[in-house]
Short mmCIF file of C-alpha atoms in Angstrom, two decimals:
data_model
loop_
_atom_site.label_atom_id
_atom_site.label_comp_id
_atom_site.label_asym_id
_atom_site.label_seq_id
_atom_site.Cartn_x
_atom_site.Cartn_y
_atom_site.Cartn_z
CA UNK A 1 0.00 0.00 0.00
CA UNK A 2 1.45 3.35 -1.03
CA UNK A 3 1.64 6.57 0.92
CA UNK A 4 -0.59 9.54 0.28
CA UNK A 5 0.69 10.93 -3.04
CA UNK A 6 2.73 14.10 -2.83
CA UNK A 7 3.08 16.70 -5.56
CA UNK A 8 5.51 15.67 -8.25
CA UNK A 9 8.87 17.38 -7.86
CA UNK A 10 9.49 19.50 -10.92
CA UNK A 11 12.97 20.51 -12.04
CA UNK A 12 12.27 23.99 -10.72
CA UNK A 13 11.55 22.71 -7.21
CA UNK A 14 15.05 21.31 -6.72
CA UNK A 15 17.56 23.60 -5.06
CA UNK A 16 21.16 23.69 -6.23
CA UNK A 17 23.78 25.17 -3.90
CA UNK A 18 27.49 25.85 -4.17
CA UNK A 19 27.94 27.02 -0.57
CA UNK A 20 27.84 25.47 2.90
CA UNK A 21 26.28 26.76 6.11
CA UNK A 22 27.89 26.81 9.55
CA UNK A 23 26.10 28.27 12.57
CA UNK A 24 27.50 28.40 16.09
CA UNK A 25 24.42 27.47 18.12
CA UNK A 26 25.94 27.08 21.59
CA UNK A 27 29.30 27.63 23.21
CA UNK A 28 31.12 27.68 26.50
CA UNK A 29 34.57 28.68 25.36
CA UNK A 30 36.96 31.45 26.37
CA UNK A 31 40.67 31.99 26.84
CA UNK A 32 40.10 31.94 30.61
CA UNK A 33 39.12 28.28 30.30
CA UNK A 34 42.65 27.49 29.17
CA UNK A 35 44.20 29.44 32.02
CA UNK A 36 42.31 27.96 34.97
CA UNK A 37 42.92 24.45 33.62
CA UNK A 38 46.63 25.10 33.22
CA UNK A 39 47.14 26.81 36.59
CA UNK A 40 45.55 24.05 38.63
CA UNK A 41 48.91 22.28 38.36
CA UNK A 42 50.54 24.82 40.64
CA UNK A 43 47.69 26.77 42.25
CA UNK A 44 45.11 24.09 43.02
CA UNK A 45 41.74 25.57 43.98
CA UNK A 46 43.17 29.10 43.62
CA UNK A 47 43.25 28.50 39.87
CA UNK A 48 39.54 29.39 39.82
CA UNK A 49 40.57 33.00 40.31
CA UNK A 50 41.54 33.04 36.63
CA UNK A 51 37.84 33.18 35.75
CA UNK A 52 37.67 36.67 37.26
CA UNK A 53 40.82 38.04 35.63
CA UNK A 54 41.54 39.45 32.21
CA UNK A 55 43.06 36.65 30.09
CA UNK A 56 45.11 39.24 28.22
CA UNK A 57 47.50 39.44 31.18
CA UNK A 58 48.34 35.74 30.71
CA UNK A 59 48.59 35.46 26.95
CA UNK A 60 52.25 34.47 27.38
CA UNK A 61 51.15 31.35 29.24
CA UNK A 62 48.72 30.45 26.46
CA UNK A 63 51.48 30.85 23.90
CA UNK A 64 53.82 28.70 26.01
CA UNK A 65 51.22 25.93 26.28
CA UNK A 66 50.67 26.02 22.53
CA UNK A 67 54.36 26.20 21.66
CA UNK A 68 55.41 23.32 23.92
CA UNK A 69 52.27 21.33 23.11
CA UNK A 70 50.73 21.06 26.54
CA UNK A 71 47.38 20.24 25.04
CA UNK A 72 44.93 19.25 27.77
CA UNK A 73 44.17 22.81 29.01
CA UNK A 74 42.67 23.51 25.58
CA UNK A 75 40.01 20.82 26.10
CA UNK A 76 37.99 22.50 28.89
CA UNK A 77 35.56 24.29 26.60
CA UNK A 78 32.79 23.41 24.18
CA UNK A 79 31.39 24.62 20.85
CA UNK A 80 28.34 23.23 19.06
CA UNK A 81 27.88 23.99 15.38
CA UNK A 82 24.89 23.36 13.11
CA UNK A 83 26.28 22.51 9.68
CA UNK A 84 24.58 22.06 6.32
CA UNK A 85 26.76 20.55 3.61
CA UNK A 86 26.79 17.75 1.02
CA UNK A 87 26.80 14.20 2.36
CA UNK A 88 30.28 13.55 0.98
CA UNK A 89 31.61 16.32 3.23
CA UNK A 90 30.11 14.69 6.32
CA UNK A 91 31.54 11.30 5.48
CA UNK A 92 35.00 12.88 5.41
CA UNK A 93 34.25 15.04 8.45
CA UNK A 94 33.32 12.09 10.62
CA UNK A 95 36.77 10.59 10.32
CA UNK A 96 37.56 13.07 13.09
CA UNK A 97 36.50 11.09 16.17
CA UNK A 98 38.59 12.18 19.18
CA UNK A 99 36.97 15.13 20.92
CA UNK A 100 33.97 15.27 18.57
CA UNK A 101 30.29 14.40 18.92
CA UNK A 102 27.86 14.22 15.98
CA UNK A 103 24.14 13.94 15.35
CA UNK A 104 23.01 14.02 11.71
CA UNK A 105 19.54 14.13 10.18
CA UNK A 106 18.32 10.67 9.26
CA UNK A 107 16.93 9.47 5.95
CA UNK A 108 15.25 6.67 7.90
CA UNK A 109 13.03 9.03 9.86
CA UNK A 110 12.36 11.99 7.58
CA UNK A 111 11.83 12.55 3.90
CA UNK A 112 15.02 14.05 2.56
CA UNK A 113 14.72 17.43 0.91
CA UNK A 114 15.78 18.10 -2.73
CA UNK A 115 18.81 20.30 -2.05
CA UNK A 116 21.95 19.37 -4.00
CA UNK A 117 25.53 20.53 -4.41
CA UNK A 118 26.74 22.02 -7.70
CA UNK A 119 30.18 23.68 -7.59
CA UNK A 120 30.47 27.25 -8.81
CA UNK A 121 33.02 28.53 -11.27
CA UNK A 122 35.55 29.25 -8.51
CA UNK A 123 35.88 25.50 -7.82
CA UNK A 124 39.02 24.04 -9.45
CA UNK A 125 37.99 21.03 -11.52
CA UNK A 126 41.05 19.41 -13.07
CA UNK A 127 43.47 17.16 -11.22
CA UNK A 128 47.00 17.02 -12.62
CA UNK A 129 49.92 14.85 -11.56
CA UNK A 130 50.25 11.53 -9.77
CA UNK A 131 49.07 10.62 -6.25
CA UNK A 132 51.09 12.52 -3.67
CA UNK A 133 52.17 15.06 -6.28
CA UNK A 134 48.95 16.19 -7.89
CA UNK A 135 47.46 19.67 -7.96
CA UNK A 136 44.07 21.03 -8.93
CA UNK A 137 43.79 23.68 -11.64
CA UNK A 138 41.02 25.79 -13.08
CA UNK A 139 38.48 24.18 -15.34
CA UNK A 140 37.42 25.60 -18.66
CA UNK A 141 34.02 27.24 -19.11
CA UNK A 142 33.01 24.17 -21.11
CA UNK A 143 34.01 21.84 -18.27
CA UNK A 144 32.10 23.89 -15.74
CA UNK A 145 29.01 23.82 -17.96
CA UNK A 146 29.34 20.05 -18.35
CA UNK A 147 29.72 19.52 -14.59
CA UNK A 148 26.70 21.68 -13.77
CA UNK A 149 24.50 20.20 -16.46
CA UNK A 150 25.44 16.60 -15.71
CA UNK A 151 25.00 16.94 -11.96
CA UNK A 152 21.67 18.72 -12.22
CA UNK A 153 20.30 16.12 -14.63
CA UNK A 154 21.47 13.29 -12.40
CA UNK A 155 19.98 14.92 -9.31
CA UNK A 156 16.59 15.37 -10.99
CA UNK A 157 16.47 11.74 -12.03
CA UNK A 158 17.59 10.50 -8.62
CA UNK A 159 15.09 12.57 -6.68
CA UNK A 160 12.25 11.60 -9.01
CA UNK A 161 13.14 7.95 -8.42
CA UNK A 162 13.22 8.56 -4.67
CA UNK A 163 9.74 10.06 -4.73
CA UNK A 164 8.44 7.23 -6.89
CA UNK A 165 9.62 4.65 -4.36
CA UNK A 166 8.08 6.57 -1.48
CA UNK A 167 4.78 6.92 -3.33
CA UNK A 168 4.70 3.15 -3.84
CA UNK A 169 5.07 2.56 -0.12
CA UNK A 170 8.76 1.72 0.04
CA UNK A 171 10.33 2.56 3.40
CA UNK A 172 12.38 5.74 3.56
CA UNK A 173 15.44 3.80 4.68
CA UNK A 174 15.31 1.77 1.46
CA UNK A 175 14.24 4.53 -0.92
CA UNK A 176 17.13 6.77 0.11
CA UNK A 177 19.57 4.36 -1.55
CA UNK A 178 18.91 6.02 -4.92
CA UNK A 179 20.09 9.43 -3.70
CA UNK A 180 23.65 10.65 -4.41
CA UNK A 181 26.29 11.95 -2.02
CA UNK A 182 25.80 15.43 -3.48
CA UNK A 183 22.57 15.69 -1.48
CA UNK A 184 22.70 18.20 1.35
CA UNK A 185 22.44 16.92 4.90
CA UNK A 186 22.61 18.69 8.25
CA UNK A 187 24.18 17.85 11.58
CA UNK A 188 25.22 19.14 14.96
CA UNK A 189 28.94 18.84 15.61
CA UNK A 190 30.34 19.52 19.08
CA UNK A 191 34.04 19.88 19.79
CA UNK A 192 36.58 21.61 22.00
CA UNK A 193 39.35 23.95 20.93
CA UNK A 194 41.99 21.21 20.85
CA UNK A 195 39.95 18.92 18.62
CA UNK A 196 39.00 21.85 16.39
CA UNK A 197 42.66 22.85 16.00
CA UNK A 198 43.50 19.33 14.88
CA UNK A 199 40.63 19.44 12.38
CA UNK A 200 41.74 22.81 11.00
CA UNK A 201 45.33 21.63 10.69
CA UNK A 202 44.19 18.86 8.34
CA UNK A 203 41.19 20.41 6.61
CA UNK A 204 42.34 23.93 5.79
CA UNK A 205 45.27 25.41 3.93
CA UNK A 206 46.97 28.41 5.51
CA UNK A 207 50.11 30.39 4.83
CA UNK A 208 51.16 30.12 8.50
CA UNK A 209 50.88 26.33 8.68
CA UNK A 210 54.14 24.50 9.37
CA UNK A 211 52.70 21.24 8.07
CA UNK A 212 51.08 21.41 4.62
CA UNK A 213 47.55 20.12 4.16
CA UNK A 214 45.64 19.19 1.02
CA UNK A 215 41.95 19.24 1.91
CA UNK A 216 39.06 18.83 -0.47
CA UNK A 217 37.71 22.30 -1.07
CA UNK A 218 34.20 21.60 0.17
CA UNK A 219 35.27 20.48 3.65
CA UNK A 220 37.72 23.38 3.75
CA UNK A 221 34.76 25.72 3.26
CA UNK A 222 33.19 24.28 6.40
CA UNK A 223 36.48 24.55 8.29
CA UNK A 224 36.94 28.20 7.36
CA UNK A 225 33.52 29.12 8.73
CA UNK A 226 34.09 27.19 11.97
CA UNK A 227 37.48 28.84 12.37
CA UNK A 228 35.97 32.30 12.06
CA UNK A 229 33.52 31.58 14.90
CA UNK A 230 36.20 30.07 17.15
CA UNK A 231 38.55 33.03 16.58
CA UNK A 232 35.94 35.35 18.08
CA UNK A 233 35.43 33.17 21.16
CA UNK A 234 39.10 32.54 22.03
CA UNK A 235 41.19 35.26 20.36
CA UNK A 236 44.35 34.68 22.42
CA UNK A 237 44.27 30.93 21.85
CA UNK A 238 43.61 31.49 18.16
CA UNK A 239 46.54 33.92 17.89
CA UNK A 240 48.85 31.43 19.62
CA UNK A 241 47.69 28.66 17.27
CA UNK A 242 48.65 30.73 14.25
CA UNK A 243 51.88 31.99 15.78
CA UNK A 244 53.04 28.42 16.38
CA UNK A 245 52.44 27.01 12.94
CA UNK A 246 48.80 25.90 13.30
CA UNK A 247 49.83 22.60 14.88
CA UNK A 248 47.33 21.26 17.42
CA UNK A 249 48.94 20.93 20.88
#
């Protein structure tokens, strides 16, 4: 027995996006969190006094902790982000397990919405070189047109097939198998500053980084937006991270 029929999805009702969305929804994170955690080693209960002081006076300690890689004081904070991005970004994202918690929307429990990723013309399309030595270069206008046209056609067909299966009573968890990894999903991701620094060291490129990284552009877009939010919460920690080569302590 099928479900109650829904309106047929027309090509115009699909949404194609080339961006990602990152929203900081909750946080308990400040430079003072690093200081009280570090000073408990020598001050015990008096370390709580750091919560009442200006962290600026102790930025040298934060830099020392970062430089000499005393990492645990950077874990006593929390940031929760709501992220919307293509599924293939999340599958790469979730390889980061230490210090991270995730909850993603489920295609078993809700009907997935027709929002799909199509790269814009700023996205480099052509891979040159061999593994370990390759680079990405600009695509031609013709290549960009082919990518956009091919993806959009594929997405329309896939989502029409998805709706057909649902209309015939097939369970959502089975019907979703026809959908591609270019479909947008959403999740909450919670981390601390230390785990975020490790993520940024691998998933963003930066002129100050001591260790080069070669992230896929789409996950780098997410990382850049998360970094901007973190920099506002913990400016001294962020400055020390950059000053010491963007290596997680």
